[in-house]
Coordinates of C-alpha atoms in Angstrom, one line a residue:
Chain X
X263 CA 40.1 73.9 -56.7
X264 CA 37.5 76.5 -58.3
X265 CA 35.0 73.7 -58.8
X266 CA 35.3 72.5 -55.3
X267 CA 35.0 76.1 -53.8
X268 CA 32.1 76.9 -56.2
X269 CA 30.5 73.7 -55.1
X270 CA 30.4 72.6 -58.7
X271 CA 30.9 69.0 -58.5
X272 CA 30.3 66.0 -56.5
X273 CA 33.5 64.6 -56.4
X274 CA 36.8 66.1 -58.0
X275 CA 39.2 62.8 -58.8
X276 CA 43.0 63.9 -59.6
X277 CA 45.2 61.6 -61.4
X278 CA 48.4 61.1 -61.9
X279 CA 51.9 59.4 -61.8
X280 CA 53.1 60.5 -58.1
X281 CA 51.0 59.8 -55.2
X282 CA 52.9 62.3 -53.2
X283 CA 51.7 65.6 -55.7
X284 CA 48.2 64.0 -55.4
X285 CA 48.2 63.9 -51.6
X286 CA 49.9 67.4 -51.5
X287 CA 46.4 68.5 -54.2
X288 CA 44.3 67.1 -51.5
X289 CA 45.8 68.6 -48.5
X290 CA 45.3 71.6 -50.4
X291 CA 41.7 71.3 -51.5
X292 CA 41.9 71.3 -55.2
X293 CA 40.7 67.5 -55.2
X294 CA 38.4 64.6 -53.1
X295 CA 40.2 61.6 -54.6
X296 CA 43.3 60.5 -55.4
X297 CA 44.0 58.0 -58.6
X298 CA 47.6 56.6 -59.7
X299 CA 44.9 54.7 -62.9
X300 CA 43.8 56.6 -65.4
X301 CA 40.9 53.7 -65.6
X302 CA 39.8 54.2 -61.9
X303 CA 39.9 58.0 -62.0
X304 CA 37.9 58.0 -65.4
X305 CA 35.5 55.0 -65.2
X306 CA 31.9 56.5 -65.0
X307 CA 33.3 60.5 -65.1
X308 CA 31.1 63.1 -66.1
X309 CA 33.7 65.5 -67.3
X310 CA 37.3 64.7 -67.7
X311 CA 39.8 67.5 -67.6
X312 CA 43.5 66.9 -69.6
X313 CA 46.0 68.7 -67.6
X314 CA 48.8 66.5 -69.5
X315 CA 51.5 67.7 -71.9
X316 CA 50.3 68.5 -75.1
X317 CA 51.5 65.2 -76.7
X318 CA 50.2 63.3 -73.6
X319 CA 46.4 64.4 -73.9
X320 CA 45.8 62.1 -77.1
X321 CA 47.1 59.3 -75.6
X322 CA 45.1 60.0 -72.4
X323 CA 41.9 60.9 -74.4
X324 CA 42.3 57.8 -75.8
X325 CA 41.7 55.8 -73.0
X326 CA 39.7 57.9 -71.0
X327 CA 37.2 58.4 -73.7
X328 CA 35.5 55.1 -73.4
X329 CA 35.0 55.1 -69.9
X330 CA 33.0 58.5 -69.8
X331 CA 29.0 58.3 -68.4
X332 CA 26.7 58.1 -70.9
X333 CA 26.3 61.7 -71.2
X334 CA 29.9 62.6 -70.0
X335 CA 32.1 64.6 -72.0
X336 CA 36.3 65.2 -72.1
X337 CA 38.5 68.3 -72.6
X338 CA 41.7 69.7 -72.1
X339 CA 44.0 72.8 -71.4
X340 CA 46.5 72.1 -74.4
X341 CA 48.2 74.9 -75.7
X342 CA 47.6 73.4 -79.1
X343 CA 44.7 72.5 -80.9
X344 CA 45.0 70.8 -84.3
X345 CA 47.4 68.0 -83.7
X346 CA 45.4 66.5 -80.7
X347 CA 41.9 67.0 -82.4
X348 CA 43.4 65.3 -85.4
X349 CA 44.6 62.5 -83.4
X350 CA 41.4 61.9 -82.1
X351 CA 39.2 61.9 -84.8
X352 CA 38.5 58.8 -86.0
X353 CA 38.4 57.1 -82.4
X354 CA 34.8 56.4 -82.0
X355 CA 33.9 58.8 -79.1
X356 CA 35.8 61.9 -80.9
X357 CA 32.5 63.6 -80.5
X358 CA 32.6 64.0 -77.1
X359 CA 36.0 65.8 -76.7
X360 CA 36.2 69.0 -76.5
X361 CA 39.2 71.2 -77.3
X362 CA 40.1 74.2 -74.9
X363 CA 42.8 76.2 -73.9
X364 CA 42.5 78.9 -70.9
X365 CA 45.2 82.0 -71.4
X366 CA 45.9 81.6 -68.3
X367 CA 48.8 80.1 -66.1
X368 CA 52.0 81.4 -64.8
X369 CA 55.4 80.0 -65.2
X370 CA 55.2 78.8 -61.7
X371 CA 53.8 74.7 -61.8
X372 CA 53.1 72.5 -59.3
X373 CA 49.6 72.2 -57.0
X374 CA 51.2 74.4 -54.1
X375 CA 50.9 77.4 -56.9
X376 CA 47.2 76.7 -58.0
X377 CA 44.9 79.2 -57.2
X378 CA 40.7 79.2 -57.8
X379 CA 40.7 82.1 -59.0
X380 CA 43.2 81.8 -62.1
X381 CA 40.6 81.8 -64.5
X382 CA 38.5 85.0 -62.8
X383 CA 37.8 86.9 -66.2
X384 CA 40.2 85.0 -68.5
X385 CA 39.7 84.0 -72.2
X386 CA 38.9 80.1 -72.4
X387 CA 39.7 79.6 -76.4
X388 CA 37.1 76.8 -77.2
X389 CA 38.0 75.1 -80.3
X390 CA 34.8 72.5 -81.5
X391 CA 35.2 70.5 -84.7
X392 CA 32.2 69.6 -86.6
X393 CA 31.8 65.9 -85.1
X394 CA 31.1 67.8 -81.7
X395 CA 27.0 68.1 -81.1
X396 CA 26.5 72.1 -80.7
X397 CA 24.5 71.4 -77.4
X398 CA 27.7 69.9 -76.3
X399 CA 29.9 72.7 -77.3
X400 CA 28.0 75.2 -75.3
X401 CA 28.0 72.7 -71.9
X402 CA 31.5 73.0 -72.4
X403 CA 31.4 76.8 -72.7
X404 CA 28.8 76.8 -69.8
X405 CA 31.3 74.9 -67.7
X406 CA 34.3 77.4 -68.4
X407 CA 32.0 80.3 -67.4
X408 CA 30.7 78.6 -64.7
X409 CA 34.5 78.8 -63.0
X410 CA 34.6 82.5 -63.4
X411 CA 36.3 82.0 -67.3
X412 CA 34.5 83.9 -70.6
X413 CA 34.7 80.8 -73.2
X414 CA 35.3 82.0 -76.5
X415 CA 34.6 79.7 -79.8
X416 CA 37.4 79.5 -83.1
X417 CA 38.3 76.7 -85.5
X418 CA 41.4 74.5 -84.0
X419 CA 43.6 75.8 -87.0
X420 CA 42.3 79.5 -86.0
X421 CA 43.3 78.9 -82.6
X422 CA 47.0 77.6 -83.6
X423 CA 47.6 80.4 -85.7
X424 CA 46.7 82.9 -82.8
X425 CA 48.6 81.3 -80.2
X426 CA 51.6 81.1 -82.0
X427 CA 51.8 84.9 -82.5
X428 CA 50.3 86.0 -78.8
X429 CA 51.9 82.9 -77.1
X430 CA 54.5 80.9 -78.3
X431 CA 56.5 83.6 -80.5
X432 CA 56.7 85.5 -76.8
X433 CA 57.6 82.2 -75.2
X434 CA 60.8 81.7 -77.3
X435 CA 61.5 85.2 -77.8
X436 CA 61.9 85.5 -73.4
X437 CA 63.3 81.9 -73.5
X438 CA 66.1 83.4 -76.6
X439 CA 66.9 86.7 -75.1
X440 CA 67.8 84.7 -71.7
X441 CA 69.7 82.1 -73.0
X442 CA 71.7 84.5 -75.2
X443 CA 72.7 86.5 -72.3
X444 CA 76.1 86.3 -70.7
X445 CA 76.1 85.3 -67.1
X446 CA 78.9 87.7 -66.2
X447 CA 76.3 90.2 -66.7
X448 CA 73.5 88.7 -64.7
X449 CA 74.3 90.7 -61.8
X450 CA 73.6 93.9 -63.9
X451 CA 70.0 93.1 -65.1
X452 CA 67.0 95.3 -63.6
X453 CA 63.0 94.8 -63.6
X454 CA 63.2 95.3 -67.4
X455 CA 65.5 92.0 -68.5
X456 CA 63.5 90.6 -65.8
X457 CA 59.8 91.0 -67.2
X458 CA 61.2 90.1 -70.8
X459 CA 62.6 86.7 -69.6
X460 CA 60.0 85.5 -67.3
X461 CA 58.5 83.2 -69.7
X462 CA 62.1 81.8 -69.7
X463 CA 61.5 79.7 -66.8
X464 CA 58.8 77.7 -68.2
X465 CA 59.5 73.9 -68.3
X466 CA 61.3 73.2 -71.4
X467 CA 59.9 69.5 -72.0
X468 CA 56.2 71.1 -71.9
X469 CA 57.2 74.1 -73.9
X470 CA 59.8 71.7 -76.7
X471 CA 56.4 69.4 -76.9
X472 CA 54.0 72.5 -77.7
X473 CA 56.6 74.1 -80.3
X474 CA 56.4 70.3 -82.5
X475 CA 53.0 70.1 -82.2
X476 CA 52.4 73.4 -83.3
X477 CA 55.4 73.2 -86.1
X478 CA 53.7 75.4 -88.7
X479 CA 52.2 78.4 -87.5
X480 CA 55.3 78.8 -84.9
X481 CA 57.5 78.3 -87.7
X482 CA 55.9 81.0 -89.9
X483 CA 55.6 83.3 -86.1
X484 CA 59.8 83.3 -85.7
X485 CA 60.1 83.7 -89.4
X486 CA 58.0 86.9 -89.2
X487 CA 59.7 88.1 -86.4
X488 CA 63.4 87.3 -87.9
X489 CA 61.7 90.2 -90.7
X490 CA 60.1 92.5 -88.5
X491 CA 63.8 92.4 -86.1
X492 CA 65.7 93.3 -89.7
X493 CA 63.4 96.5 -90.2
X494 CA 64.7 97.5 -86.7
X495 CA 68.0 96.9 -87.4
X496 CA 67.9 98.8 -90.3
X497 CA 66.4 101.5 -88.7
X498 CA 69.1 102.0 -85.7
X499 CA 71.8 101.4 -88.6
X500 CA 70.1 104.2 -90.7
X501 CA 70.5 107.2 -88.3
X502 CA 67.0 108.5 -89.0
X503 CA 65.1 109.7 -86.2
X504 CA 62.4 108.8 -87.1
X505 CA 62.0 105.3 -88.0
X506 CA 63.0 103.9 -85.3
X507 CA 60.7 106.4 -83.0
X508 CA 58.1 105.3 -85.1
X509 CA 58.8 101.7 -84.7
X510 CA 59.0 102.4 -81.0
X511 CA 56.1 104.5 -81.3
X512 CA 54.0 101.2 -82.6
X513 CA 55.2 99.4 -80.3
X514 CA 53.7 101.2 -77.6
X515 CA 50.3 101.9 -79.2
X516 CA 49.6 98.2 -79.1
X517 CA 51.1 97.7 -75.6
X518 CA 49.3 100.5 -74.5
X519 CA 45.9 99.0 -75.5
X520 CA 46.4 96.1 -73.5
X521 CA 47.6 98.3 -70.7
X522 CA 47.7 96.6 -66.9
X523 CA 44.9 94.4 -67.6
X524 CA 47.5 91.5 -67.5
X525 CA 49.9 92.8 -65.3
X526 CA 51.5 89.7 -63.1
X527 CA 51.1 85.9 -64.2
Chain R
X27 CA 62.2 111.6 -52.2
X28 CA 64.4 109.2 -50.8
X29 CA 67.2 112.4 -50.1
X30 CA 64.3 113.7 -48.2
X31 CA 63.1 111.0 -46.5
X32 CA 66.7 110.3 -45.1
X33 CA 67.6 113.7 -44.2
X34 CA 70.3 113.6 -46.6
X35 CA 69.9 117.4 -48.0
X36 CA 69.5 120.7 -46.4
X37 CA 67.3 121.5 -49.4
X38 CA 66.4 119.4 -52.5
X39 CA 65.2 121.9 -55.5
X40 CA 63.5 120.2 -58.4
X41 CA 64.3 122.3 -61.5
X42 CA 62.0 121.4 -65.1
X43 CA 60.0 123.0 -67.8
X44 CA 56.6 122.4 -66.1
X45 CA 56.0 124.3 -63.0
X46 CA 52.5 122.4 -62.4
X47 CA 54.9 119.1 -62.4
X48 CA 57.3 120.8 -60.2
X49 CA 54.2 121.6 -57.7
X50 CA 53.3 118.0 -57.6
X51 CA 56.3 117.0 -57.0
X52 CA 56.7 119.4 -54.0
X53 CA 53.2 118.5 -53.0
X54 CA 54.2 115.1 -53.0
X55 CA 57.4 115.4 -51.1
X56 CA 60.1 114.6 -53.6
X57 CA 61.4 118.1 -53.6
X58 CA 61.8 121.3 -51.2
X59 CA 61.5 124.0 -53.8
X60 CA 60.9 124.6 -57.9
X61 CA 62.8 126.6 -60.2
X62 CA 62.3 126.9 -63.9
X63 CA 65.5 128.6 -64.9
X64 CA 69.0 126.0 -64.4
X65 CA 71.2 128.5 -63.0
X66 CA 69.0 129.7 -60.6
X67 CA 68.1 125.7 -59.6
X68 CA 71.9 124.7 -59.7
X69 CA 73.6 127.6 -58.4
X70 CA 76.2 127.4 -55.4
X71 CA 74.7 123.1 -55.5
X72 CA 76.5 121.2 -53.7
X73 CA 75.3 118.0 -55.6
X74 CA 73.3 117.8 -59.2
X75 CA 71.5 115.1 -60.4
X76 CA 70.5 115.1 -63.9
X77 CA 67.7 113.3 -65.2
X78 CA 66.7 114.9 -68.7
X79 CA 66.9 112.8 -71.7
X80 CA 70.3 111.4 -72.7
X81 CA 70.6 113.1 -75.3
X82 CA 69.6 116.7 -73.1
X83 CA 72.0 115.4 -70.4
X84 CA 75.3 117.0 -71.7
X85 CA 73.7 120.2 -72.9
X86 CA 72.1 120.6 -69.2
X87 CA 75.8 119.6 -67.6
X88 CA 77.5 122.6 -69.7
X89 CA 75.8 124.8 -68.4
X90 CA 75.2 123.4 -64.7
X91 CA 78.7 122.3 -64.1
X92 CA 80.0 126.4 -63.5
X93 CA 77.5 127.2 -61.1
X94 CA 78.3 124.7 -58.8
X95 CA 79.4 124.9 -54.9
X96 CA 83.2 125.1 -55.0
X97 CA 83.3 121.3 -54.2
X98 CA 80.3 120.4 -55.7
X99 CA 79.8 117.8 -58.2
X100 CA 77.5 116.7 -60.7
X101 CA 76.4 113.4 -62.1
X102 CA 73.3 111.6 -63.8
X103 CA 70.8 109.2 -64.2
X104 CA 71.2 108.4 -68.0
X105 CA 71.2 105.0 -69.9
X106 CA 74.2 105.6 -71.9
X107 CA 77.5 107.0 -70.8
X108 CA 80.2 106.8 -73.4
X109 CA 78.5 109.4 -75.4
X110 CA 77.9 111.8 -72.6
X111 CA 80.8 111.8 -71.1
X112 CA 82.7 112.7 -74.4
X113 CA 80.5 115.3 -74.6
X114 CA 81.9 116.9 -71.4
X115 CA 85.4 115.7 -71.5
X116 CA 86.9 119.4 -73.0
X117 CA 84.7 121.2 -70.3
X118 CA 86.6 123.3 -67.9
X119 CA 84.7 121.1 -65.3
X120 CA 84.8 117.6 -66.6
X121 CA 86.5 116.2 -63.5
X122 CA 83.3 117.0 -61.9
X123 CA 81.0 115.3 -63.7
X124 CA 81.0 111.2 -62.8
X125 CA 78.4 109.2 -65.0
X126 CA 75.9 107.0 -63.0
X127 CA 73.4 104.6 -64.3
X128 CA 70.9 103.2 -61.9
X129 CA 69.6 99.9 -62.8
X130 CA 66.2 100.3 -61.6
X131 CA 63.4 102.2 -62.9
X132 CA 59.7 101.4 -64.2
X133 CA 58.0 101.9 -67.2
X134 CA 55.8 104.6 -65.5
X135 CA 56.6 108.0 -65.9
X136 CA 55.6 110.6 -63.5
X137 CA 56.7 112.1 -60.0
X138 CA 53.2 110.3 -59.1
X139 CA 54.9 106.7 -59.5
X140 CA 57.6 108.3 -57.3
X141 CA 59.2 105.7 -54.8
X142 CA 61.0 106.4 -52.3
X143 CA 62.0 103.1 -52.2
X144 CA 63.2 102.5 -55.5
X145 CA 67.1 102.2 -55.3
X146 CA 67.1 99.8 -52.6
X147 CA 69.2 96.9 -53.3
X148 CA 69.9 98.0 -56.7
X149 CA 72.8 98.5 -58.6
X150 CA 73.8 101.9 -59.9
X151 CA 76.8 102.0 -62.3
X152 CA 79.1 104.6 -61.5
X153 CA 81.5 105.2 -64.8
X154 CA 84.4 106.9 -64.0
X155 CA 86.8 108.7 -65.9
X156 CA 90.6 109.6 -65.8
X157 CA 90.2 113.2 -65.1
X158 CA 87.4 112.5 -62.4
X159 CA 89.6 112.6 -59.1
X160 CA 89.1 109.3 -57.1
X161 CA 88.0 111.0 -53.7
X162 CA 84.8 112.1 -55.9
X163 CA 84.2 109.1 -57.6
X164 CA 83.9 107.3 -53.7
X165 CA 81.9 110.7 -52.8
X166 CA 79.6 109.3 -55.4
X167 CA 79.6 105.9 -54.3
X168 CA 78.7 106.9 -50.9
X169 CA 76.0 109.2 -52.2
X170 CA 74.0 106.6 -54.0
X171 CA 75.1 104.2 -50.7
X172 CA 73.1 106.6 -48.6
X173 CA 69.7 105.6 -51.0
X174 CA 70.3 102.4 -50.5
X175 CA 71.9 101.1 -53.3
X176 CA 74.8 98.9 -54.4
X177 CA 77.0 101.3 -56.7
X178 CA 79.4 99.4 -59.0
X179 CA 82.5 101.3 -60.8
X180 CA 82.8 100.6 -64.5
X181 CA 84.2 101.5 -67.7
X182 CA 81.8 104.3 -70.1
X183 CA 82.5 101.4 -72.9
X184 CA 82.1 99.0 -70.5
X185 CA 79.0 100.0 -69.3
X186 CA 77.4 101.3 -72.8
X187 CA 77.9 97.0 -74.0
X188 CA 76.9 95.7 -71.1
X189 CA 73.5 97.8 -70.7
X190 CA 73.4 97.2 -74.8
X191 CA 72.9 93.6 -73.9
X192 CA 70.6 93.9 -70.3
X193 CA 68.9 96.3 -70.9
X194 CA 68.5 98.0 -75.3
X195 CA 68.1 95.0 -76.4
X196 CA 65.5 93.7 -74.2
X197 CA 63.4 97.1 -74.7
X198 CA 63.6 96.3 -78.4
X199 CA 62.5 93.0 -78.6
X200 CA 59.7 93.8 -76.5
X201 CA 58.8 96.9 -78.2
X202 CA 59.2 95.0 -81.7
X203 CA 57.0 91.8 -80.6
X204 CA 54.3 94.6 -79.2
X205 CA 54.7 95.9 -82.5
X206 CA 54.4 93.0 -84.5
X207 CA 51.1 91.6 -82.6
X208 CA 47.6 91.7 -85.1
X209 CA 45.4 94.2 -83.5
X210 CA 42.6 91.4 -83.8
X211 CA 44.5 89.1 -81.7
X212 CA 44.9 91.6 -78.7
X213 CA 42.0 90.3 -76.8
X214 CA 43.6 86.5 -76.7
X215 CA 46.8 88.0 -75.1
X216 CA 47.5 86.2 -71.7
X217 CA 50.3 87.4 -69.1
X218 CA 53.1 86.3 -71.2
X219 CA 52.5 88.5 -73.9
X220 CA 51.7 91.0 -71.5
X221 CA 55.3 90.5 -69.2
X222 CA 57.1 90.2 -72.4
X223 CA 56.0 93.3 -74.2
X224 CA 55.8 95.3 -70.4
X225 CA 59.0 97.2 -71.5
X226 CA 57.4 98.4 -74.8
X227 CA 55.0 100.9 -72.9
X228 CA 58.4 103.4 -72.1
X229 CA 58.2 106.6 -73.8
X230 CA 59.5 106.1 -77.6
X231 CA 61.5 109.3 -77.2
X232 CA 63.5 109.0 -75.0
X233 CA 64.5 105.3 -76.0
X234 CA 65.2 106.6 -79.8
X235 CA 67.8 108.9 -77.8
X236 CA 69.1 105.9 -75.7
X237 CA 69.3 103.7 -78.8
X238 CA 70.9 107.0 -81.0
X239 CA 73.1 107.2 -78.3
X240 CA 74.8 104.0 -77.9
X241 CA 74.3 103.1 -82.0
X242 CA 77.0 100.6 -81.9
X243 CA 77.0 98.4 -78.9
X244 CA 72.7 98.3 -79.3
X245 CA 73.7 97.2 -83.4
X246 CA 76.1 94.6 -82.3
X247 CA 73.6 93.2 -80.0
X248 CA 70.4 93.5 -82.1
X249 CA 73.1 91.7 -85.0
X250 CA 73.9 89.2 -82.5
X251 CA 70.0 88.2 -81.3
X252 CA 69.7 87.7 -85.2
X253 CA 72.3 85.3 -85.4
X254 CA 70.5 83.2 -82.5
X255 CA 67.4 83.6 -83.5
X256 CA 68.2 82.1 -86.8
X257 CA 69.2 79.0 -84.6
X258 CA 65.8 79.0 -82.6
X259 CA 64.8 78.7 -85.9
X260 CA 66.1 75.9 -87.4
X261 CA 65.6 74.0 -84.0
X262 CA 62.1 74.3 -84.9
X263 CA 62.3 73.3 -88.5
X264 CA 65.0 70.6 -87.6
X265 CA 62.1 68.3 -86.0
X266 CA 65.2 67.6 -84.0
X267 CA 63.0 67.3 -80.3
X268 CA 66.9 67.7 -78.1
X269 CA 68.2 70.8 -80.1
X270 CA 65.3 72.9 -79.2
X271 CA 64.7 71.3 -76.3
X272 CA 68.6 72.0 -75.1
X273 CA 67.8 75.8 -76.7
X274 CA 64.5 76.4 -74.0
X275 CA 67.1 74.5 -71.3
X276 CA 69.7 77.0 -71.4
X277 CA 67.2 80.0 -71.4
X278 CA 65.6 78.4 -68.0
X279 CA 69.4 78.1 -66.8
X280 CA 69.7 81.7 -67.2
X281 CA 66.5 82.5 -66.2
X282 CA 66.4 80.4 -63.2
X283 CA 69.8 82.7 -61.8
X284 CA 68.2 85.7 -61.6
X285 CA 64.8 83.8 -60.2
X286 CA 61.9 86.3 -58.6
X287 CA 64.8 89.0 -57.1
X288 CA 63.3 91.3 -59.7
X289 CA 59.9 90.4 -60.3
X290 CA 58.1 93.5 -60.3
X291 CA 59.4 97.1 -62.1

């Protein structure tokens, strides 16, 4: 939808599994064409975009890779890194893929939700491997900013390791706290259960595949946080004052610093 | 401000520590008059709200509850109620005093996030107790009626474990995962870190008196997320894909009931 707006590209193909979603992206003007085959959508593509599940887009880059133009180039908008770019690396095109993951999105999915300007001043985490040519790498940054997005370059295991403490500990925290509360209560809960628990509503089959793929550093993220809950537990159970204001006190230094800047998803 | 707005009061006085708060608040049409001093604020009332701390509300109710109109009556705005209401129950005035908890609030502090707006369609929790006669406890239904919002009778206890669970332990786990976030990775944060941690920016103080104050519903329920997180845990490490997967289904479950009906605080 941003590229079309911004008159970025000549022709936007979508593809997909459900011709009905693809007319409905159509109607609505985020694409030109629609493709139910990955080879027809692909074939002679200048950039190819993997908006699959994170343990779809190796399967998809597969394929697509060999059908790229000559100059053409693939990425994605995984919330993983490592598994996908290991996948791919000994497949004979590898250096033309791309990883990338926009912090963006809202728990909202489906084309009736998209919006060209979801990417307006966000972070595009751009995560090359050494088989990628550096004048590729920077196209691909060059075509983030050119939607409005500020690309930013780390390793794929860099990325992982971030991701699982700014994005997927928060995910299953929300998605925890939900499921753990009783429903008798639901009609009791105010703004504040609300905000905690939006992630919550994220699909669970994208959100179960992300978790696998991203075993490790999630892992070590909720095993952290199981230590960090204990030191608050201990410090409610200890009747001191002031360790758990200064716990609380932490807690709102680093929210603060963030402030409104990401105030609705 | 919503009294006002209503024509609900013959005069609404605003009594704090800060006289160039009070002004603002008159200037802004929340209240008709300031006083610094209680008894001169409270004297001959015919209704008095208290919103001081928790742990500042019984010590204010002491002394306001003997100045009041000969059928006046007094109640509050605190998080926790068990505690509170203990406090009072030798007064010679107790039956005067009905706990209220309205379940609706922001993270912003300050008569200039004022709204008069702000209970409608809400619940507010109105706690009875034995000696409070039941013609008041309906006088206080209908009083938080007139705002505009749903008033629900429960138990102090009952109340203290259900807000333990809605709303403590929410504000912990976001204040502790806003805690627990690397500085360095602030600038990667998306709008699910940002919704997730929203709650963390509160004022530490007067959550360290919530949390003081209601000690052993909030342990039981900081115990309890323990106990499930450990699960989410060993979802992940199972590389089972349906235990997880059924884990992130029942959060959306939850999640789902409550939808968008409190999407903003």
């Amino acid at each position: 939808m941003a590229l079309r707006q911004r008159g970025l590209a000549g022709e936007v193909v979508g593809c997909g599994r459900d011709l009905a979603k693809l007319k409905k992206a159509a109607d609505l003007g985020a694409i030109d064409r629609c493709e139910l085959d990955l080879t027809k959508a692909v074939k002679g593509a200048q950039v190819v975009l993997a908006c699959t599940p994170v343990q779809q887009i190796p399967v998809d880059a597969q394929r697509a890779l060999p059908l790229l133009a000559e100059e053409g180039w693939m990425t994605d908008v995984g919330s993983t890194k490592s598994t996908i770019l290991q996948s791919l690396a000994h497949h004979e095109k590898a250096d033309r893929f791309v990883g990338s993951h926009p912090m963006a999105g809202s728990d909202k999915s489906g084309v009736q939700h998209a919006r060209a300007d979801l990417l307006e001043g966000r972070t595009v985490l751009v995560t090359p491997t050494s088989q990628n040519p550096p004048e590729l790498v920077q196209q691909v940054e060059a075509f983030w900013r050119s939607l409005g997005a500020i690309p930013r370059c780390m390793s794929p295991q860099g990325h992982d390791q971030a991701v699982a403490l700014v994005s997927h500990l928060p995910h299953l925290l929300s998605a925890a706290l939900a499921a753990s509360t009783p429903r008798e209560l639901l009609e009791l809960v105010a703004t504040g259960w609300a905000s905690t628990t939006r992630l919550a509503a994220g699909n669970p089959e994208l959100w179960r595949q992300i978790v696998q793929e991203n075993k490790a550093p999630v892992l070590r993220a909720l095993e952290n946080f199981a230590t960090i809950w204990q030191s608050w537990i201990e410090a409610v159970r200890s009747d001191d004052p002031t360790s758990l204001k200064n716990l609380l006190e932490a807690g709102k230094q680093i929210r603060d610093l963030v402030g409104s800047r990401h105030s609705s998803g």
